């Protein structure tokens, strides 16, 4: 089981990203699991906390990423879910952690290491 869960939602060539307040880096929404929580329940809780007005349709597990960040040495352990449908107002729920949410093209933006990995695998350069 992964340590955290992430959501990948895309529409019209844009992906849903949130910006971390602490370092200004963008990432796919999600977060760390709590004790006795499965990957999908973690994702649902994190989305509700971060983006409470977002409506997410059916999600499916794309991949579990277990790797080491080659720059920081930090271990990555994430369950990556893909949403068929996501809509609603991008109101921020946890303002201490997240300061912005947007739909945008996934290139030309400072992403976290895990989010770069996801972007490069799901949205490769053409």
mmCIF file of C-alpha atoms in Angstrom:
data_model
loop_
_atom_site.group_PDB
_atom_site.id
_atom_site.type_symbol
_atom_site.label_atom_id
_atom_site.label_comp_id
_atom_site.label_asym_id
_atom_site.label_seq_id
_atom_site.Cartn_x
_atom_site.Cartn_y
_atom_site.Cartn_z
ATOM 1 C CA UNK A 1 0.000 0.000 0.000
ATOM 2 C CA UNK A 2 1.118 3.518 -0.800
ATOM 3 C CA UNK A 3 1.763 6.252 1.784
ATOM 4 C CA UNK A 4 -0.322 8.830 -0.070
ATOM 5 C CA UNK A 5 -2.875 9.186 -2.853
ATOM 6 C CA UNK A 6 -3.044 11.669 -5.754
ATOM 7 C CA UNK A 7 -5.805 12.603 -8.190
ATOM 8 C CA UNK A 8 -5.248 13.232 -11.883
ATOM 9 C CA UNK A 9 -8.182 15.008 -13.488
ATOM 10 C CA UNK A 10 -7.923 16.377 -17.021
ATOM 11 C CA UNK A 11 -10.281 18.188 -19.355
ATOM 12 C CA UNK A 12 -9.736 19.986 -22.651
ATOM 13 C CA UNK A 13 -5.949 19.598 -22.477
ATOM 14 C CA UNK A 14 -5.712 20.995 -18.957
ATOM 15 C CA UNK A 15 -5.083 19.247 -15.644
ATOM 16 C CA UNK A 16 -6.191 20.090 -12.127
ATOM 17 C CA UNK A 17 -3.288 21.326 -9.986
ATOM 18 C CA UNK A 18 -2.983 22.814 -6.500
ATOM 19 C CA UNK A 19 -0.140 24.993 -5.186
ATOM 20 C CA UNK A 20 1.500 24.183 -1.856
ATOM 21 C CA UNK A 21 1.737 27.217 0.381
ATOM 22 C CA UNK A 22 5.064 26.215 1.983
ATOM 23 C CA UNK A 23 7.182 26.167 -1.188
ATOM 24 C CA UNK A 24 5.011 27.427 -4.061
ATOM 25 C CA UNK A 25 5.295 24.154 -5.966
ATOM 26 C CA UNK A 26 2.327 22.811 -7.895
ATOM 27 C CA UNK A 27 1.052 19.256 -7.557
ATOM 28 C CA UNK A 28 -1.829 16.998 -8.327
ATOM 29 C CA UNK A 29 -4.276 17.165 -5.388
ATOM 30 C CA UNK A 30 -4.088 14.522 -2.680
ATOM 31 C CA UNK A 31 -2.091 13.720 0.407
ATOM 32 C CA UNK A 32 -0.902 11.294 3.050
ATOM 33 C CA UNK A 33 -2.889 8.355 4.329
ATOM 34 C CA UNK A 34 -4.034 8.080 7.897
ATOM 35 C CA UNK A 35 -3.694 4.903 9.915
ATOM 36 C CA UNK A 36 -6.096 2.143 8.762
ATOM 37 C CA UNK A 37 -7.155 4.155 5.697
ATOM 38 C CA UNK A 38 -7.068 2.592 2.228
ATOM 39 C CA UNK A 39 -5.776 4.422 -0.850
ATOM 40 C CA UNK A 40 -9.185 5.372 -2.275
ATOM 41 C CA UNK A 41 -10.577 6.555 1.082
ATOM 42 C CA UNK A 42 -7.450 8.679 1.541
ATOM 43 C CA UNK A 43 -8.021 10.280 -1.861
ATOM 44 C CA UNK A 44 -11.675 11.045 -1.113
ATOM 45 C CA UNK A 45 -10.822 12.594 2.268
ATOM 46 C CA UNK A 46 -7.942 14.664 0.907
ATOM 47 C CA UNK A 47 -10.020 16.029 -1.981
ATOM 48 C CA UNK A 48 -12.825 16.934 0.425
ATOM 49 C CA UNK A 49 -10.326 18.728 2.696
ATOM 50 C CA UNK A 50 -8.393 20.545 -0.068
ATOM 51 C CA UNK A 51 -11.161 21.275 -2.608
ATOM 52 C CA UNK A 52 -14.509 20.845 -0.820
ATOM 53 C CA UNK A 53 -16.663 22.061 -3.743
ATOM 54 C CA UNK A 54 -15.029 19.830 -6.347
ATOM 55 C CA UNK A 55 -17.241 17.041 -7.614
ATOM 56 C CA UNK A 56 -15.302 13.995 -8.734
ATOM 57 C CA UNK A 57 -16.910 11.177 -10.702
ATOM 58 C CA UNK A 58 -15.685 7.607 -10.815
ATOM 59 C CA UNK A 59 -11.949 7.199 -10.152
ATOM 60 C CA UNK A 60 -9.700 4.300 -11.058
ATOM 61 C CA UNK A 61 -6.240 3.405 -9.856
ATOM 62 C CA UNK A 62 -3.737 4.112 -12.620
ATOM 63 C CA UNK A 63 -0.531 3.114 -10.862
ATOM 64 C CA UNK A 64 1.307 2.856 -7.583
ATOM 65 C CA UNK A 65 4.537 4.822 -7.751
ATOM 66 C CA UNK A 66 7.340 3.583 -5.533
ATOM 67 C CA UNK A 67 10.582 5.334 -6.317
ATOM 68 C CA UNK A 68 13.268 7.610 -4.949
ATOM 69 C CA UNK A 69 13.511 11.284 -5.896
ATOM 70 C CA UNK A 70 16.856 11.520 -7.665
ATOM 71 C CA UNK A 71 17.379 15.107 -6.464
ATOM 72 C CA UNK A 72 16.381 14.948 -2.789
ATOM 73 C CA UNK A 73 16.683 11.210 -2.116
ATOM 74 C CA UNK A 74 13.139 11.260 -0.667
ATOM 75 C CA UNK A 75 11.164 8.059 -1.153
ATOM 76 C CA UNK A 76 7.962 8.381 -3.169
ATOM 77 C CA UNK A 77 5.083 6.045 -2.418
ATOM 78 C CA UNK A 78 1.883 7.219 -4.075
ATOM 79 C CA UNK A 79 -1.316 5.653 -5.386
ATOM 80 C CA UNK A 80 -2.254 7.634 -8.501
ATOM 81 C CA UNK A 81 -5.948 7.753 -9.387
ATOM 82 C CA UNK A 82 -7.472 9.042 -12.611
ATOM 83 C CA UNK A 83 -10.883 10.725 -12.559
ATOM 84 C CA UNK A 84 -13.262 10.308 -15.467
ATOM 85 C CA UNK A 85 -15.092 13.477 -14.519
ATOM 86 C CA UNK A 86 -14.337 16.434 -12.238
ATOM 87 C CA UNK A 87 -16.239 19.694 -12.021
ATOM 88 C CA UNK A 88 -17.264 22.405 -9.622
ATOM 89 C CA UNK A 89 -15.814 25.517 -8.054
ATOM 90 C CA UNK A 90 -12.140 25.297 -7.044
ATOM 91 C CA UNK A 91 -12.608 26.717 -3.543
ATOM 92 C CA UNK A 92 -9.670 26.025 -1.225
ATOM 93 C CA UNK A 93 -10.567 24.144 1.943
ATOM 94 C CA UNK A 94 -7.212 23.844 3.749
ATOM 95 C CA UNK A 95 -5.699 27.324 3.363
ATOM 96 C CA UNK A 96 -2.732 26.479 5.612
ATOM 97 C CA UNK A 97 -1.559 23.849 3.145
ATOM 98 C CA UNK A 98 -2.908 24.932 -0.267
ATOM 99 C CA UNK A 99 -3.155 28.521 -1.514
ATOM 100 C CA UNK A 100 -4.409 28.081 -5.096
ATOM 101 C CA UNK A 101 -6.069 25.596 -7.454
ATOM 102 C CA UNK A 102 -6.245 25.852 -11.242
ATOM 103 C CA UNK A 103 -6.955 23.990 -14.453
ATOM 104 C CA UNK A 104 -3.963 24.487 -16.760
ATOM 105 C CA UNK A 105 -1.608 22.816 -19.199
ATOM 106 C CA UNK A 106 0.870 20.646 -17.261
ATOM 107 C CA UNK A 107 4.049 22.133 -18.795
ATOM 108 C CA UNK A 108 5.935 25.312 -17.890
ATOM 109 C CA UNK A 109 5.130 25.207 -14.176
ATOM 110 C CA UNK A 110 7.174 24.272 -11.060
ATOM 111 C CA UNK A 111 5.868 20.833 -10.075
ATOM 112 C CA UNK A 112 6.740 18.548 -7.186
ATOM 113 C CA UNK A 113 8.854 15.496 -8.096
ATOM 114 C CA UNK A 114 5.906 13.091 -7.960
ATOM 115 C CA UNK A 115 3.755 15.408 -10.053
ATOM 116 C CA UNK A 116 6.544 15.733 -12.657
ATOM 117 C CA UNK A 117 6.725 11.943 -12.841
ATOM 118 C CA UNK A 118 2.946 11.687 -13.313
ATOM 119 C CA UNK A 119 2.936 14.461 -15.926
ATOM 120 C CA UNK A 120 5.768 12.904 -17.907
ATOM 121 C CA UNK A 121 4.122 9.456 -17.945
ATOM 122 C CA UNK A 122 0.526 10.542 -18.648
ATOM 123 C CA UNK A 123 1.130 13.703 -20.694
ATOM 124 C CA UNK A 124 4.427 13.187 -22.562
ATOM 125 C CA UNK A 125 5.923 15.941 -24.736
ATOM 126 C CA UNK A 126 4.885 15.648 -28.355
#
